[in-house]
mmCIF file of C-alpha atoms in Angstrom:
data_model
loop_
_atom_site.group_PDB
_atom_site.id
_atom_site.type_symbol
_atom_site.label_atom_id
_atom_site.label_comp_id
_atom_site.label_asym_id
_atom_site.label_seq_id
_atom_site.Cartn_x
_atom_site.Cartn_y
_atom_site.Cartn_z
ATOM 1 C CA UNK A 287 -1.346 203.446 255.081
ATOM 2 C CA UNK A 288 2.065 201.918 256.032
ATOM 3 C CA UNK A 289 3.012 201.154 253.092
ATOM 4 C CA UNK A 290 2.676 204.746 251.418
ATOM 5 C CA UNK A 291 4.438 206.398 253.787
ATOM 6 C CA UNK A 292 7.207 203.517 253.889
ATOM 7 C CA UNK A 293 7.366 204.598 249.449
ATOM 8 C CA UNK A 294 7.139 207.776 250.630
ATOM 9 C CA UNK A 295 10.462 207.902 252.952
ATOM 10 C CA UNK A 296 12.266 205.543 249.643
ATOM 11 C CA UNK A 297 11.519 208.433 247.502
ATOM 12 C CA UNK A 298 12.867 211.129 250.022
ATOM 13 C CA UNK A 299 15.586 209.069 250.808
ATOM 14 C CA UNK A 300 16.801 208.491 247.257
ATOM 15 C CA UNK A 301 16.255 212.134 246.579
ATOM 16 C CA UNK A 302 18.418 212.985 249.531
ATOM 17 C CA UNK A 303 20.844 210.467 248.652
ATOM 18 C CA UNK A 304 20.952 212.022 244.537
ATOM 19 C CA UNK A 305 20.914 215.760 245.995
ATOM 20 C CA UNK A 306 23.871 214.179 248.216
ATOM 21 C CA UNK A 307 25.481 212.837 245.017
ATOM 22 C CA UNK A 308 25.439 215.806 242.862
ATOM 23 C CA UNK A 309 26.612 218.148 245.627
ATOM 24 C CA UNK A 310 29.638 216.387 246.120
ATOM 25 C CA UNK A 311 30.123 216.089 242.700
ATOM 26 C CA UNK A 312 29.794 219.726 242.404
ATOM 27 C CA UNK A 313 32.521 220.345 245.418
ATOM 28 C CA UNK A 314 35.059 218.674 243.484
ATOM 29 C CA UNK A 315 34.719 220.185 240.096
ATOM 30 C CA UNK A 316 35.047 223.480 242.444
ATOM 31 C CA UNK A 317 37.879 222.291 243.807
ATOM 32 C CA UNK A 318 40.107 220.958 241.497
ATOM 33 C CA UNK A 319 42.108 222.453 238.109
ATOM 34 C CA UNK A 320 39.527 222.703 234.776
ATOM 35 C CA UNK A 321 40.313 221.014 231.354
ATOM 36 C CA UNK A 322 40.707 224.050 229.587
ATOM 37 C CA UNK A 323 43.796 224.446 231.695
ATOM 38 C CA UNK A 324 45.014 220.743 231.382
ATOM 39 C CA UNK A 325 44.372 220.892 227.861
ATOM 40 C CA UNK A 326 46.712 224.186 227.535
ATOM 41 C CA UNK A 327 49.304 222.021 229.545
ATOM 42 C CA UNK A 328 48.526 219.204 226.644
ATOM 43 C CA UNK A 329 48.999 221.345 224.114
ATOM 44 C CA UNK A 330 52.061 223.252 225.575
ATOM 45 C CA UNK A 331 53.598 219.561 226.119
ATOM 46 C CA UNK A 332 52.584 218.235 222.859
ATOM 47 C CA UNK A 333 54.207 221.107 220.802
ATOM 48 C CA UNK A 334 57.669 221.311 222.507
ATOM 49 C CA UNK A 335 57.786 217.561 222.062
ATOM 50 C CA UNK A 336 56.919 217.326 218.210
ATOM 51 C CA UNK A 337 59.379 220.476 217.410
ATOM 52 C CA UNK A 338 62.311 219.440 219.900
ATOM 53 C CA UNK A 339 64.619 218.422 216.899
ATOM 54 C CA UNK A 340 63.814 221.686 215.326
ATOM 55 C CA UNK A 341 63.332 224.166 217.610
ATOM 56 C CA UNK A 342 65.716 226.838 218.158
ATOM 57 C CA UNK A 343 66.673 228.279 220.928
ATOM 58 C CA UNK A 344 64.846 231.444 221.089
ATOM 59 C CA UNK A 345 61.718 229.905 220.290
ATOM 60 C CA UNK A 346 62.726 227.199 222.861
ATOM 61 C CA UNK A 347 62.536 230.099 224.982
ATOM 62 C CA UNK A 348 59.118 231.799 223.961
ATOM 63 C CA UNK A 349 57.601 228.461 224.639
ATOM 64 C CA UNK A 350 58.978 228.301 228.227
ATOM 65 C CA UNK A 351 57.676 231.622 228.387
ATOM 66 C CA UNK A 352 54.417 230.691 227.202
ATOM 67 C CA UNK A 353 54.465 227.518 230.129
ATOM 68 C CA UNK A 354 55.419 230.115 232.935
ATOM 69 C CA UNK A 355 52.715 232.299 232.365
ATOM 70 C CA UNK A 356 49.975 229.319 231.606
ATOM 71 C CA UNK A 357 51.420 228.119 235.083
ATOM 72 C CA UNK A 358 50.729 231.923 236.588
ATOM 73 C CA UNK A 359 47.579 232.096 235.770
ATOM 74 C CA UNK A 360 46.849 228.188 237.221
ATOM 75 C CA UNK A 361 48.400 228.976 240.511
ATOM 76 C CA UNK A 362 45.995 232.640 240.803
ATOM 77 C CA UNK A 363 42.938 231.019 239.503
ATOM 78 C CA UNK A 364 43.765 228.084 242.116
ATOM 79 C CA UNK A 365 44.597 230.153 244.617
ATOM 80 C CA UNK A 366 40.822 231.490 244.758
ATOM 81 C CA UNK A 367 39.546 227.661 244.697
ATOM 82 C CA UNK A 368 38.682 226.352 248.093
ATOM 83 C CA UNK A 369 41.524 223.807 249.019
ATOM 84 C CA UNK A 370 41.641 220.297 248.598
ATOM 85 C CA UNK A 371 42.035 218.241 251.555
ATOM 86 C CA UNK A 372 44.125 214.941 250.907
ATOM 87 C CA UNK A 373 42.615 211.392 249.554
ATOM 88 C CA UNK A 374 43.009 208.905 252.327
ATOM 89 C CA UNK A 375 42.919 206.408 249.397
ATOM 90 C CA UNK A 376 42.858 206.248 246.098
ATOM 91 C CA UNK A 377 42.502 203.512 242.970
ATOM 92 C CA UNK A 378 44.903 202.322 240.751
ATOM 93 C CA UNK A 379 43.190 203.446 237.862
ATOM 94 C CA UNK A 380 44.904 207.305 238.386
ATOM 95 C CA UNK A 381 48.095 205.852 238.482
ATOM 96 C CA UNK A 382 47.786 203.411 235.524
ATOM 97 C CA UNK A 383 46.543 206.613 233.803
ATOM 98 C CA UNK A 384 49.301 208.452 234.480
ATOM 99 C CA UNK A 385 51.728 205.642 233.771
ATOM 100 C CA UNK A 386 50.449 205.026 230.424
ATOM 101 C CA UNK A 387 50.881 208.954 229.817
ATOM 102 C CA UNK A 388 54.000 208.972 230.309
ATOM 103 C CA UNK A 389 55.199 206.165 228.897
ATOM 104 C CA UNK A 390 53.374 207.678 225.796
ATOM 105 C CA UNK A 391 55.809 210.653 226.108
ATOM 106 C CA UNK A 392 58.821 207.973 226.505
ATOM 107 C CA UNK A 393 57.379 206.340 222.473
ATOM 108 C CA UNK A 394 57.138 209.852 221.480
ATOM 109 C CA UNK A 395 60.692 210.804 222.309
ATOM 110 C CA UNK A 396 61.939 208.406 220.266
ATOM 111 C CA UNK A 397 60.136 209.231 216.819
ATOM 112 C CA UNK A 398 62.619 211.711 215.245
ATOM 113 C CA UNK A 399 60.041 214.415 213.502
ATOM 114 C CA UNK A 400 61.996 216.347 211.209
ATOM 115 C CA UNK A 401 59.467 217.503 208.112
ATOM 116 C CA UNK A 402 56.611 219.365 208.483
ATOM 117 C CA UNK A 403 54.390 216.368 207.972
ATOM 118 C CA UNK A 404 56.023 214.507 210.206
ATOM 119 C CA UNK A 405 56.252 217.475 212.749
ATOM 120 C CA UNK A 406 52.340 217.931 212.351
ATOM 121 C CA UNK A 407 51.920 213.962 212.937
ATOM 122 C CA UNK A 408 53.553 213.837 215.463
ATOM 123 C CA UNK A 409 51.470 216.782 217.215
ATOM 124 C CA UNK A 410 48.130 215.200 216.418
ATOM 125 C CA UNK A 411 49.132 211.819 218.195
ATOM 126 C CA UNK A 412 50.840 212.946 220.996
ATOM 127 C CA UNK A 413 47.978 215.756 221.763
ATOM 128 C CA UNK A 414 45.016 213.438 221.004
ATOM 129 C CA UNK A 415 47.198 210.391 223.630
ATOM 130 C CA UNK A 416 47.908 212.732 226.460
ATOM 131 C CA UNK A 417 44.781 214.226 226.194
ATOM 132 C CA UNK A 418 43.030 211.294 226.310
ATOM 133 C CA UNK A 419 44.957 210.051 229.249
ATOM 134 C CA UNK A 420 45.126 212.517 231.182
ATOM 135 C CA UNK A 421 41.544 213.483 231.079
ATOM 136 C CA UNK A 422 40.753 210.080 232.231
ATOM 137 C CA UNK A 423 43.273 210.348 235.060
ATOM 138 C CA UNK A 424 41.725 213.206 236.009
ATOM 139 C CA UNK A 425 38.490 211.481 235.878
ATOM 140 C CA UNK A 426 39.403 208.809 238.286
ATOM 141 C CA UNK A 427 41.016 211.274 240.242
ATOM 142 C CA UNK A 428 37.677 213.461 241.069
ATOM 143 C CA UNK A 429 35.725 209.949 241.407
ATOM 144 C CA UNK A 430 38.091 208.990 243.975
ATOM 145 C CA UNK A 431 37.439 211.943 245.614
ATOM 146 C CA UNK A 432 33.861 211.819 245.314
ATOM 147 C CA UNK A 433 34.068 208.257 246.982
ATOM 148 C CA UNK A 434 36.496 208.908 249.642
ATOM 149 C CA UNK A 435 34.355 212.139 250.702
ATOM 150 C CA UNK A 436 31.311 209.451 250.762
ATOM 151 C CA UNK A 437 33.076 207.047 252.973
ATOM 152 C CA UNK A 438 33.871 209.718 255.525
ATOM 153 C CA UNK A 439 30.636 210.924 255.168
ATOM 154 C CA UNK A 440 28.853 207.867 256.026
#
């Protein structure tokens, strides 16, 4: 009889400990910015950089235009989000993330894209990079967050 109710308290444990898991998990995709808007901020970066030998001005300008309102709507759709309390600690792995991404933009300033092929190559790499990156900084950013809220927890 002992040992059923000793499996039964393993199983209610590990379900607590899994319902535990996923609610935290669920706090911090509440809590923090979504990929659409990252990838907008991907996109936005990744365009200005492949046409910054062509660009004029004006459409220099319409693009900054395009960044300030992208960064409008962030900051109200944040605003609404419940907010985030500092990470006591957190890995390496977000800053090597972020490292790499921008030493990625660093390589990219230096190819010269003046033809529309070249223009368009340039887009695809530098989007599909810092996408790539910075998804998986932000990544290690919410698991950080996941484990630091599990530390404090228990």
């Amino acid at each position: 009889m002992a040992e059923g109710q000793e499996r039964i308290d393993k199983l209610t444990a590990a379900e607590r400990l899994a319902s535990a898991d996923q609610a935290s998990n669920k706090m911090v995709a509440a809590g923090t910015s979504s990929r659409a808007t990252l990838f907008v901020y991907v996109a936005l970066g990744s365009t200005a950089m492949s046409l910054e030998h062509v660009l004029s001005p004006k459409m220099a300008l319409a693009l900054f235009a395009v960044a300030v309102v992208a960064a409008l709507v962030h900051y109200v759709i944040m605003r609404s989000r419940a907010k985030m309390r500092p990470l006591l600690s957190s890995s390496a792995t977000y800053g090597w993330y972020a490292f790499l991404a921008s030493m990625i933009v660093m390589c990219l300033r230096f190819w010269v894209a003046e033809d529309p092929w070249s223009i368009g190559a340039k887009l695809v790499v530098s989007c599909t990079a810092l996408w790539h990156l910075l998804s998986a900084a932000q990544t290690a950013w919410d698991k950080d967050r996941v484990q630091d809220a599990q530390e404090m927890a228990g």
